CSV table of C-alpha atoms and ligand atoms in Angstrom, one decimal:
chain,number,residue,atom,x,y,z
A,1,UNK,CA,-22.8,64.3,57.3
A,2,UNK,CA,-26.1,62.7,57.5
A,3,UNK,CA,-24.9,59.6,59.4
A,4,UNK,CA,-24.5,61.3,62.8
A,5,UNK,CA,-27.7,63.3,62.8
A,6,UNK,CA,-30.1,60.6,61.9
A,7,UNK,CA,-31.0,59.4,65.4
A,8,UNK,CA,-32.1,61.1,68.6
A,9,UNK,CA,-28.9,62.0,70.5
A,10,UNK,CA,-28.4,62.2,74.3
A,11,UNK,CA,-27.6,65.7,75.6
A,12,UNK,CA,-23.9,66.2,76.3
A,13,UNK,CA,-23.3,66.2,80.0
A,14,UNK,CA,-19.7,65.5,81.0
A,15,UNK,CA,-20.6,64.2,84.5
A,16,UNK,CA,-23.2,61.8,83.1
A,17,UNK,CA,-20.5,60.6,80.6
A,18,UNK,CA,-17.9,60.2,83.3
A,19,UNK,CA,-20.2,58.0,85.4
A,20,UNK,CA,-20.1,55.5,82.6
A,21,UNK,CA,-16.3,55.0,82.8
A,22,UNK,CA,-15.4,52.7,85.7
A,23,UNK,CA,-11.6,53.5,85.4
A,24,UNK,CA,-12.2,57.1,86.2
A,25,UNK,CA,-12.8,56.2,89.9
A,26,UNK,CA,-9.3,54.7,90.2
A,27,UNK,CA,-6.6,56.4,92.2
A,28,UNK,CA,-3.0,56.6,90.9
A,29,UNK,CA,-0.4,57.3,93.6
A,30,UNK,CA,-3.3,58.0,95.9
A,31,UNK,CA,-4.6,60.8,93.6
A,32,UNK,CA,-7.7,60.8,91.4
A,33,UNK,CA,-6.8,59.6,87.9
A,34,UNK,CA,-6.6,62.4,85.3
A,35,UNK,CA,-6.4,60.5,82.0
A,36,UNK,CA,-4.9,62.6,79.2
A,37,UNK,CA,-3.4,59.9,77.1
A,38,UNK,CA,-6.5,59.3,74.9
A,39,UNK,CA,-4.5,59.5,71.6
A,40,UNK,CA,-2.6,56.4,72.7
A,41,UNK,CA,-5.8,54.6,73.8
A,42,UNK,CA,-9.1,55.8,75.1
A,43,UNK,CA,-10.9,54.5,78.2
A,44,UNK,CA,-13.9,52.2,77.8
A,45,UNK,CA,-17.5,52.8,79.0
A,46,UNK,CA,-19.1,50.1,81.1
A,47,UNK,CA,-21.3,49.1,78.2
A,48,UNK,CA,-18.3,48.1,76.1
A,49,UNK,CA,-16.7,46.1,78.8
A,50,UNK,CA,-20.0,44.3,79.5
A,51,UNK,CA,-20.6,43.5,75.8
A,52,UNK,CA,-17.2,41.9,75.5
A,53,UNK,CA,-17.5,39.8,78.6
A,54,UNK,CA,-21.2,38.8,77.8
A,55,UNK,CA,-20.0,37.3,74.6
A,56,UNK,CA,-17.7,34.9,76.5
A,57,UNK,CA,-20.2,34.3,79.2
A,58,UNK,CA,-23.2,33.5,77.0
A,59,UNK,CA,-22.6,33.0,73.2
A,60,UNK,CA,-18.9,32.1,72.9
A,61,UNK,CA,-18.5,30.2,69.6
A,62,UNK,CA,-16.6,30.6,66.3
A,63,UNK,CA,-18.3,32.6,63.6
A,64,UNK,CA,-19.5,31.7,60.1
A,65,UNK,CA,-18.7,28.0,60.8
A,66,UNK,CA,-21.2,26.0,62.8
A,67,UNK,CA,-24.8,25.2,62.3
A,68,UNK,CA,-25.3,25.3,66.1
A,69,UNK,CA,-27.1,28.0,68.0
A,70,UNK,CA,-24.2,29.6,69.7
A,71,UNK,CA,-22.3,30.0,66.4
A,72,UNK,CA,-25.3,31.6,64.8
A,73,UNK,CA,-25.6,34.0,67.7
A,74,UNK,CA,-21.9,34.9,67.7
A,75,UNK,CA,-22.1,35.4,63.9
A,76,UNK,CA,-25.1,37.7,64.2
A,77,UNK,CA,-23.5,39.7,67.0
A,78,UNK,CA,-20.3,40.2,64.9
A,79,UNK,CA,-22.2,41.1,61.7
A,80,UNK,CA,-24.4,43.5,63.7
A,81,UNK,CA,-21.1,45.3,64.7
A,82,UNK,CA,-20.1,45.5,61.0
A,83,UNK,CA,-23.5,47.2,60.2
A,84,UNK,CA,-23.1,49.6,63.2
A,85,UNK,CA,-19.6,50.7,61.9
A,86,UNK,CA,-21.0,51.0,58.3
A,87,UNK,CA,-23.7,53.4,59.5
A,88,UNK,CA,-21.3,55.4,61.7
A,89,UNK,CA,-18.9,56.1,58.8
A,90,UNK,CA,-21.6,56.1,56.1
A,91,UNK,CA,-20.1,53.3,54.0
A,92,UNK,CA,-22.3,52.1,51.2
A,93,UNK,CA,-22.3,48.4,52.1
A,94,UNK,CA,-21.5,46.3,55.2
A,95,UNK,CA,-19.0,44.3,53.1
A,96,UNK,CA,-17.0,47.5,52.6
A,97,UNK,CA,-16.0,47.1,56.3
A,98,UNK,CA,-13.1,44.8,56.9
A,99,UNK,CA,-12.2,43.9,60.5
A,100,UNK,CA,-8.5,43.9,61.4
A,101,UNK,CA,-6.5,44.1,64.6
A,102,UNK,CA,-6.0,47.8,64.4
A,103,UNK,CA,-4.9,50.8,62.2
A,104,UNK,CA,-1.4,49.3,61.9
A,105,UNK,CA,-2.9,46.0,60.4
A,106,UNK,CA,-5.3,48.0,58.2
A,107,UNK,CA,-2.5,50.0,56.7
A,108,UNK,CA,-0.3,47.0,56.2
A,109,UNK,CA,-3.1,45.3,54.4
A,110,UNK,CA,-3.6,48.3,52.2
A,111,UNK,CA,0.1,48.8,51.4
A,112,UNK,CA,0.8,45.1,50.7
A,113,UNK,CA,-2.3,44.6,48.6
A,114,UNK,CA,-2.3,47.9,46.8
A,115,UNK,CA,1.5,47.6,46.2
A,116,UNK,CA,0.9,44.3,44.5
A,117,UNK,CA,-2.0,45.7,42.5
A,118,UNK,CA,-0.6,49.0,41.5
A,119,UNK,CA,3.1,49.6,42.0
A,120,UNK,CA,5.8,49.2,39.4
A,121,UNK,CA,9.4,50.4,39.2
A,122,UNK,CA,9.6,54.2,39.3
A,123,UNK,CA,6.0,54.8,40.5
A,124,UNK,CA,5.5,57.1,43.4
A,125,UNK,CA,3.6,57.0,46.7
A,126,UNK,CA,2.9,60.3,48.5
A,127,UNK,CA,2.6,60.6,52.2
A,128,UNK,CA,3.0,63.6,54.5
A,129,UNK,CA,5.7,64.6,57.0
A,130,UNK,CA,3.4,64.2,60.0
A,131,UNK,CA,2.6,60.6,59.6
A,132,UNK,CA,2.7,58.0,62.4
A,133,UNK,CA,5.3,55.3,61.7
A,134,UNK,CA,2.3,53.0,60.9
A,135,UNK,CA,1.6,55.2,57.9
A,136,UNK,CA,5.3,55.4,56.8
A,137,UNK,CA,6.9,52.0,57.2
A,138,UNK,CA,4.3,49.9,55.4
A,139,UNK,CA,4.6,52.2,52.4
A,140,UNK,CA,8.4,52.1,52.6
A,141,UNK,CA,8.2,48.3,52.5
A,142,UNK,CA,5.8,48.3,49.6
A,143,UNK,CA,8.1,50.8,47.7
A,144,UNK,CA,11.1,48.6,48.4
A,145,UNK,CA,9.3,45.5,47.2
A,146,UNK,CA,8.2,47.1,43.9
A,147,UNK,CA,11.0,49.6,43.2
A,148,UNK,CA,8.7,52.6,43.8
A,149,UNK,CA,9.6,56.0,45.4
A,150,UNK,CA,8.2,57.5,48.6
A,151,UNK,CA,7.5,61.2,48.4
A,152,UNK,CA,6.8,63.4,51.4
A,153,UNK,CA,4.6,66.5,51.7
A,154,UNK,CA,6.6,68.9,54.0
A,155,UNK,CA,5.1,70.4,57.1
A,156,UNK,CA,4.9,74.2,58.0
A,157,UNK,CA,6.0,75.7,61.3
A,158,UNK,CA,2.5,75.6,62.5
A,159,UNK,CA,2.2,71.9,61.7
A,160,UNK,CA,0.1,71.9,58.5
A,161,UNK,CA,0.8,70.4,55.1
A,162,UNK,CA,2.9,72.7,52.9
A,163,UNK,CA,1.4,71.7,49.6
A,164,UNK,CA,3.3,74.4,47.7
A,165,UNK,CA,6.7,72.8,48.2
A,166,UNK,CA,7.1,69.1,47.5
A,167,UNK,CA,10.9,68.5,47.3
A,168,UNK,CA,12.1,68.1,43.7
A,169,UNK,CA,8.8,69.2,42.2
A,170,UNK,CA,7.4,72.3,40.7
A,171,UNK,CA,5.4,74.5,43.0
A,172,UNK,CA,1.7,73.5,43.5
A,173,UNK,CA,2.4,70.2,42.0
A,174,UNK,CA,1.9,67.5,44.7
A,175,UNK,CA,1.3,64.8,42.2
A,176,UNK,CA,3.2,63.7,39.1
A,177,UNK,CA,2.3,61.4,36.3
A,178,UNK,CA,3.9,58.6,38.3
A,179,UNK,CA,2.0,59.1,41.5
A,180,UNK,CA,-0.2,56.0,42.1
A,181,UNK,CA,-1.1,56.2,45.8
A,182,UNK,CA,-1.7,59.0,48.4
A,183,UNK,CA,-1.6,57.9,52.0
A,184,UNK,CA,-2.3,60.6,54.6
A,185,UNK,CA,-3.6,61.0,58.2
A,186,UNK,CA,-6.9,62.7,58.8
A,187,UNK,CA,-5.7,64.0,62.1
A,188,UNK,CA,-2.1,64.1,63.5
A,189,UNK,CA,-1.5,62.2,66.7
A,190,UNK,CA,1.4,64.4,67.7
A,191,UNK,CA,0.2,67.9,66.6
A,192,UNK,CA,-3.6,67.5,66.7
A,193,UNK,CA,-3.8,69.1,63.2
A,194,UNK,CA,-7.0,68.3,61.3
A,195,UNK,CA,-5.9,68.0,57.7
A,196,UNK,CA,-7.9,69.1,54.7
A,197,UNK,CA,-8.1,65.6,53.4
A,198,UNK,CA,-11.2,66.0,51.4
A,199,UNK,CA,-9.6,68.7,49.3
A,200,UNK,CA,-6.4,66.7,48.6
A,201,UNK,CA,-8.4,63.6,47.9
A,202,UNK,CA,-10.4,65.5,45.3
A,203,UNK,CA,-7.1,66.6,43.6
A,204,UNK,CA,-5.8,63.1,43.7
A,205,UNK,CA,-9.0,61.7,42.2
A,206,UNK,CA,-8.7,64.0,39.2
A,207,UNK,CA,-5.4,62.2,38.4
A,208,UNK,CA,-6.7,58.6,39.1
A,209,UNK,CA,-4.5,58.3,42.3
A,210,UNK,CA,-5.8,55.8,44.9
A,211,UNK,CA,-6.3,57.5,48.3
A,212,UNK,CA,-5.8,55.9,51.7
A,213,UNK,CA,-6.6,57.8,54.9
A,214,UNK,CA,-5.2,57.0,58.4
A,215,UNK,CA,-8.2,57.9,60.5
A,216,UNK,CA,-6.8,56.6,63.8
A,217,UNK,CA,-7.0,60.0,65.5
A,218,UNK,CA,-10.2,61.2,63.8
A,219,UNK,CA,-12.7,58.5,64.4
A,220,UNK,CA,-13.5,59.3,68.0
A,221,UNK,CA,-13.5,63.1,67.5
A,222,UNK,CA,-14.9,64.0,64.1
A,223,UNK,CA,-17.9,63.1,62.0
A,224,UNK,CA,-16.3,60.7,59.6
A,225,UNK,CA,-18.3,60.2,56.3
A,226,UNK,CA,-16.2,58.1,53.9
A,227,UNK,CA,-18.5,58.8,50.9
A,228,UNK,CA,-18.3,62.6,51.6
A,229,UNK,CA,-14.5,62.4,51.9
A,230,UNK,CA,-14.3,60.5,48.7
A,231,UNK,CA,-11.4,58.3,49.9
A,232,UNK,CA,-10.8,54.8,48.5
A,233,UNK,CA,-9.6,53.3,51.8
A,234,UNK,CA,-10.0,54.5,55.4
A,235,UNK,CA,-8.2,52.9,58.4
A,236,UNK,CA,-8.8,53.2,62.2
A,237,UNK,CA,-8.5,51.3,65.5
A,238,UNK,CA,-11.3,50.4,67.9
A,239,UNK,CA,-9.3,51.1,71.0
A,240,UNK,CA,-8.9,54.8,70.3
A,241,UNK,CA,-12.7,55.1,69.9
A,242,UNK,CA,-13.8,53.7,73.3
A,243,UNK,CA,-13.6,50.1,72.0
A,244,UNK,CA,-11.3,47.1,72.8
A,245,UNK,CA,-7.7,46.8,71.9
A,246,UNK,CA,-6.9,44.3,69.1
A,247,UNK,CA,-9.7,45.6,66.9
A,248,UNK,CA,-9.7,47.8,63.8
A,249,UNK,CA,-11.3,48.5,60.5
A,250,UNK,CA,-10.2,49.0,56.9
A,251,UNK,CA,-13.1,50.6,55.0
A,252,UNK,CA,-12.8,50.2,51.2
A,253,UNK,CA,-14.7,51.2,48.2
A,254,UNK,CA,-16.3,48.1,46.9
A,255,UNK,CA,-14.9,48.1,43.4
A,256,UNK,CA,-11.3,48.7,44.6
A,257,UNK,CA,-11.6,45.9,47.3
A,258,UNK,CA,-12.9,43.6,44.6
A,259,UNK,CA,-9.7,44.2,42.6
A,260,UNK,CA,-7.2,44.1,45.5
A,261,UNK,CA,-5.5,40.7,46.1
A,262,UNK,CA,-5.8,39.1,49.5
A,263,UNK,CA,-3.3,40.0,52.1
A,264,UNK,CA,-3.2,36.9,54.3
A,265,UNK,CA,-4.2,33.4,53.4
A,266,UNK,CA,-6.0,30.9,55.6
A,267,UNK,CA,-9.4,29.7,56.8
A,268,UNK,CA,-12.5,31.7,56.1
A,269,UNK,CA,-11.0,33.7,53.3
A,270,UNK,CA,-11.3,31.0,50.6
A,271,UNK,CA,-14.0,29.8,48.3
A,272,UNK,CA,-12.4,26.5,46.9
A,273,UNK,CA,-9.0,25.2,47.8
A,274,UNK,CA,-7.0,22.6,45.8
A,275,UNK,CA,-3.3,22.1,45.8
A,276,UNK,CA,-3.1,23.7,42.4
A,277,UNK,CA,-5.3,26.7,42.8
A,278,UNK,CA,-7.4,28.5,45.4
A,279,UNK,CA,-10.3,30.8,44.8
A,280,UNK,CA,-11.3,33.4,47.3
A,281,UNK,CA,-14.3,34.2,49.4
A,282,UNK,CA,-16.5,37.2,48.6
A,283,UNK,CA,-16.0,40.5,50.5
A,284,UNK,CA,-15.3,41.2,53.2
A,285,UNK,CA,-14.2,37.7,54.1
A,286,UNK,CA,-11.5,37.6,51.4
A,287,UNK,CA,-9.5,39.9,53.7
A,288,UNK,CA,-10.4,38.2,57.0
A,289,UNK,CA,-8.3,35.1,57.2
A,290,UNK,CA,-8.5,33.0,60.4
A,291,UNK,CA,-10.7,33.3,63.5
A,292,UNK,CA,-11.2,37.0,64.2
A,293,UNK,CA,-11.2,38.8,67.6
A,294,UNK,CA,-14.9,38.1,67.9
A,295,UNK,CA,-15.3,39.4,71.5
A,296,UNK,CA,-13.4,42.5,70.6
A,297,UNK,CA,-15.4,43.2,67.4
A,298,UNK,CA,-18.7,42.9,69.4
A,299,UNK,CA,-17.1,45.4,71.9
A,300,UNK,CA,-16.2,47.6,69.0
A,301,UNK,CA,-19.8,47.5,67.8
A,302,UNK,CA,-21.0,48.5,71.3
A,303,UNK,CA,-18.5,51.4,71.4
A,304,UNK,CA,-19.8,52.7,68.1
A,305,UNK,CA,-23.4,52.3,69.3
A,306,UNK,CA,-22.4,54.3,72.4
A,307,UNK,CA,-20.8,57.0,70.3
A,308,UNK,CA,-24.0,57.1,68.1
A,309,UNK,CA,-25.9,58.0,71.3
A,310,UNK,CA,-24.1,61.4,71.4
A,311,UNK,CA,-23.8,64.2,69.0
A,312,UNK,CA,-20.2,64.2,67.9
A,313,UNK,CA,-20.4,67.9,67.1
A,314,UNK,CA,-21.2,68.6,70.8
A,315,UNK,CA,-18.3,66.3,71.9
A,316,UNK,CA,-16.0,68.1,69.5
A,317,UNK,CA,-17.1,71.5,70.9
A,318,UNK,CA,-16.4,70.2,74.5
A,319,UNK,CA,-12.9,68.9,73.5
A,320,UNK,CA,-12.2,72.1,71.7
A,321,UNK,CA,-13.0,74.1,74.9
A,322,UNK,CA,-10.5,72.0,76.8
A,323,UNK,CA,-7.9,72.5,74.1
A,324,UNK,CA,-8.4,76.3,74.1
A,325,UNK,CA,-8.2,76.5,77.9
A,326,UNK,CA,-5.1,74.3,78.1
A,327,UNK,CA,-3.4,76.2,75.3
A,328,UNK,CA,-3.9,79.5,77.0
A,329,UNK,CA,-2.9,78.4,80.4
A,330,UNK,CA,0.2,76.4,79.3
A,331,UNK,CA,1.4,79.2,77.1
A,332,UNK,CA,1.6,81.4,80.1
A,333,UNK,CA,4.3,79.2,81.6
A,334,UNK,CA,7.8,80.6,81.1
A,335,UNK,CA,9.8,78.7,78.4
A,336,UNK,CA,6.9,76.5,77.3
A,337,UNK,CA,6.5,76.0,73.5
A,338,UNK,CA,3.6,74.3,71.9
A,339,UNK,CA,4.5,72.0,68.9
A,340,UNK,CA,1.5,72.1,66.6
A,341,UNK,CA,-0.4,75.4,66.3
A,342,UNK,CA,-2.6,74.7,63.3
A,343,UNK,CA,-5.9,76.6,62.9
A,344,UNK,CA,-7.9,73.3,62.9
A,345,UNK,CA,-7.0,71.0,65.7
A,346,UNK,CA,-8.6,68.2,67.8
A,347,UNK,CA,-7.9,68.1,71.6
A,348,UNK,CA,-4.2,67.2,71.3
A,349,UNK,CA,-1.5,69.5,72.8
A,350,UNK,CA,2.2,68.7,72.5
A,351,UNK,CA,4.7,70.9,74.2
A,352,UNK,CA,8.4,71.3,75.2
A,353,UNK,CA,9.8,73.3,78.0
A,354,UNK,CA,13.3,74.9,77.9
A,355,UNK,CA,15.7,73.0,80.0
A,356,UNK,CA,13.3,70.2,81.0
A,357,UNK,CA,13.3,66.7,79.6
A,358,UNK,CA,9.8,65.4,78.7
A,359,UNK,CA,10.4,62.1,80.4
A,360,UNK,CA,11.1,63.8,83.7
A,361,UNK,CA,8.1,66.0,83.5
A,362,UNK,CA,5.9,63.0,82.5
A,363,UNK,CA,7.1,61.1,85.5
A,364,UNK,CA,6.4,63.9,87.9
A,365,UNK,CA,2.9,64.4,86.4
A,366,UNK,CA,2.3,60.6,86.9
A,367,UNK,CA,3.1,61.0,90.6
A,368,UNK,CA,0.2,63.5,90.7
A,369,UNK,CA,-2.1,61.0,89.1
A,370,UNK,CA,-1.9,62.7,85.7
A,371,UNK,CA,-1.4,60.4,82.7
A,372,UNK,CA,0.3,62.0,79.6
A,373,UNK,CA,2.5,60.5,76.9
A,374,UNK,CA,6.1,61.6,76.5
A,375,UNK,CA,8.6,60.9,73.7
A,376,UNK,CA,8.4,60.9,69.9
A,377,UNK,CA,4.8,59.5,69.7
A,378,UNK,CA,5.9,57.2,66.8
A,379,UNK,CA,6.5,60.2,64.6
A,380,UNK,CA,10.3,60.5,64.6
A,381,UNK,CA,10.6,62.3,61.2
A,382,UNK,CA,8.2,64.9,62.6
A,383,UNK,CA,10.3,65.4,65.7
A,384,UNK,CA,13.3,65.9,63.4
A,385,UNK,CA,11.3,68.5,61.5
A,386,UNK,CA,10.7,70.5,64.7
A,387,UNK,CA,14.2,69.9,66.0
A,388,UNK,CA,13.1,68.2,69.2
A,389,UNK,CA,13.7,64.7,70.6
A,390,UNK,CA,10.2,64.4,72.0
A,391,UNK,CA,7.4,66.3,73.6
A,392,UNK,CA,5.0,66.0,76.5
A,393,UNK,CA,1.5,65.3,75.0
A,394,UNK,CA,-1.9,65.7,76.6
A,395,UNK,CA,-4.8,64.3,74.5
A,396,UNK,CA,-8.4,64.8,75.5
A,397,UNK,CA,-11.5,62.8,75.2
A,398,UNK,CA,-15.2,63.5,75.8
A,399,UNK,CA,-15.0,62.6,79.5
A,400,UNK,CA,-12.3,65.1,80.4
A,401,UNK,CA,-13.1,68.3,82.3
A,402,UNK,CA,-11.9,71.9,82.7
A,403,UNK,CA,-10.9,71.0,86.3
A,404,UNK,CA,-8.6,68.3,85.0
A,405,UNK,CA,-7.0,70.8,82.6
A,406,UNK,CA,-6.4,73.0,85.6
A,407,UNK,CA,-4.9,70.1,87.4
A,408,UNK,CA,-2.5,69.5,84.5
A,409,UNK,CA,-1.4,73.1,84.4
A,410,UNK,CA,-0.9,73.1,88.2
A,411,UNK,CA,0.9,69.8,87.9
A,412,UNK,CA,3.3,71.2,85.2
A,413,UNK,CA,4.1,74.2,87.4
A,414,UNK,CA,4.7,72.0,90.4
A,415,UNK,CA,6.9,69.7,88.3
A,416,UNK,CA,8.9,72.7,87.0
A,417,UNK,CA,9.7,73.9,90.6
A,418,UNK,CA,11.3,70.5,91.2
A,419,UNK,CA,13.1,70.3,87.9
A,420,UNK,CA,14.5,73.9,87.4
B,1,LIG,N1,-1.9,56.1,63.0
B,1,LIG,C1,-2.1,57.1,63.9
B,1,LIG,C2,-2.3,58.5,63.4
B,1,LIG,C3,-1.9,56.9,65.2
B,1,LIG,O1,-2.1,57.9,66.1
B,1,LIG,C4,-1.7,55.5,65.7
B,1,LIG,C5,-1.4,55.2,67.1
B,1,LIG,C6,-1.6,54.5,64.7
B,1,LIG,C7,-1.7,54.9,63.4
B,1,LIG,C8,-1.4,53.1,65.1
B,1,LIG,O2,-2.5,52.6,65.7
B,1,LIG,P1,-2.6,51.2,66.4
B,1,LIG,O3,-3.9,51.1,67.1
B,1,LIG,O4,-2.5,50.2,65.2
B,1,LIG,O5,-1.4,51.1,67.3
B,1,LIG,N2,-1.0,56.3,67.9
B,1,LIG,C9,-0.5,56.3,69.1
B,1,LIG,C10,-0.2,57.4,69.8
B,1,LIG,O6,-0.3,58.6,69.4
B,1,LIG,N3,0.3,57.0,71.0
B,1,LIG,O7,0.3,55.7,71.1
B,1,LIG,C11,-0.2,55.2,69.9
């Protein structure tokens, strides 16, 4: 993990970090905001907000097009963001970083393009039972298009992959001779499970299977080193990592990206166009049709520069402390059950309470200024696996505090008095 230890890091001080997030001074229903919905989207430090608006105020122009000064400056700022992301995830080349509108777009690009490149009738794509709908539906569509079959790694009671029992296959045999693609999440948005992706990728590689990782919930919380993981493609969103909405990345191994057909056609992704035949631009532009979200990408670069200022291991330790405290205190509540009790977790805690609807609890918490997400979290098959219709989910970020966890626990207890 050389990428995150190469520069001098600021010491982790939660109050110093909080001071950089303007939204944390907001009141909700007259109460200080306690923001525990970071898995849906994280809040933004002032630096990121400033970088995005400075683009519009001072260098707004289209990229890679004009000879004029503003266009050059906008292009340089956008490409600097690409280099920042490259360093952060330890990709080999800047052109291995494709900008998209988010994880959803990144996985749709991957599924559409890889489907066309690799899938034939009877081939298999393997996903896991804890995937977000964004890492299920694009693969279903690709399988439907090419006559391939979607296979699912089952989930244990604690919320981990059950690699010994793939339905219809021999024990300990996740992959068959027909498996072409493995698409798995690094971290579960609903359970918080940190999956042993490196191990499974190594197994897949031995069989020549292409590996795609959904890193939406990992990127802000773990040291992500794509070369160390050995994955072929890695997808994430900017907005879950302190950056703007409408931005995302698909990292790809150069030789695979070279072979993959383009996903969308349009301006900027071409080399030469005639009515008979079009040739495509070099990487990464082959996959970036049309005017990108330039301001957002510049904001994304600033968010990653901001993350680089801190030691992610220290941030992970802080978030883990919040998780342990929340787990212990919530479990002491009568009738409360935590869904997702894996050994390795990020700061995500999903729970159900006997006789209480998650929506009602979420509404009562909101009245106390506490933002959580309720529902199925875009993981309906996982809800079915655990036999629940939804959960209440608190998801932590580096700016959250122990006092806020105490406020959540007190808020749940107060809510229960009203609901029971
Ligand atoms: N994959 C995972 C693991 C996610 O958690 C999410 C969003 C996505 C993909 C899609 O990301 P997007 O940025 O393209 O929307 N997860 C959540 C969530 O847990 N609550 O709201 C969005």
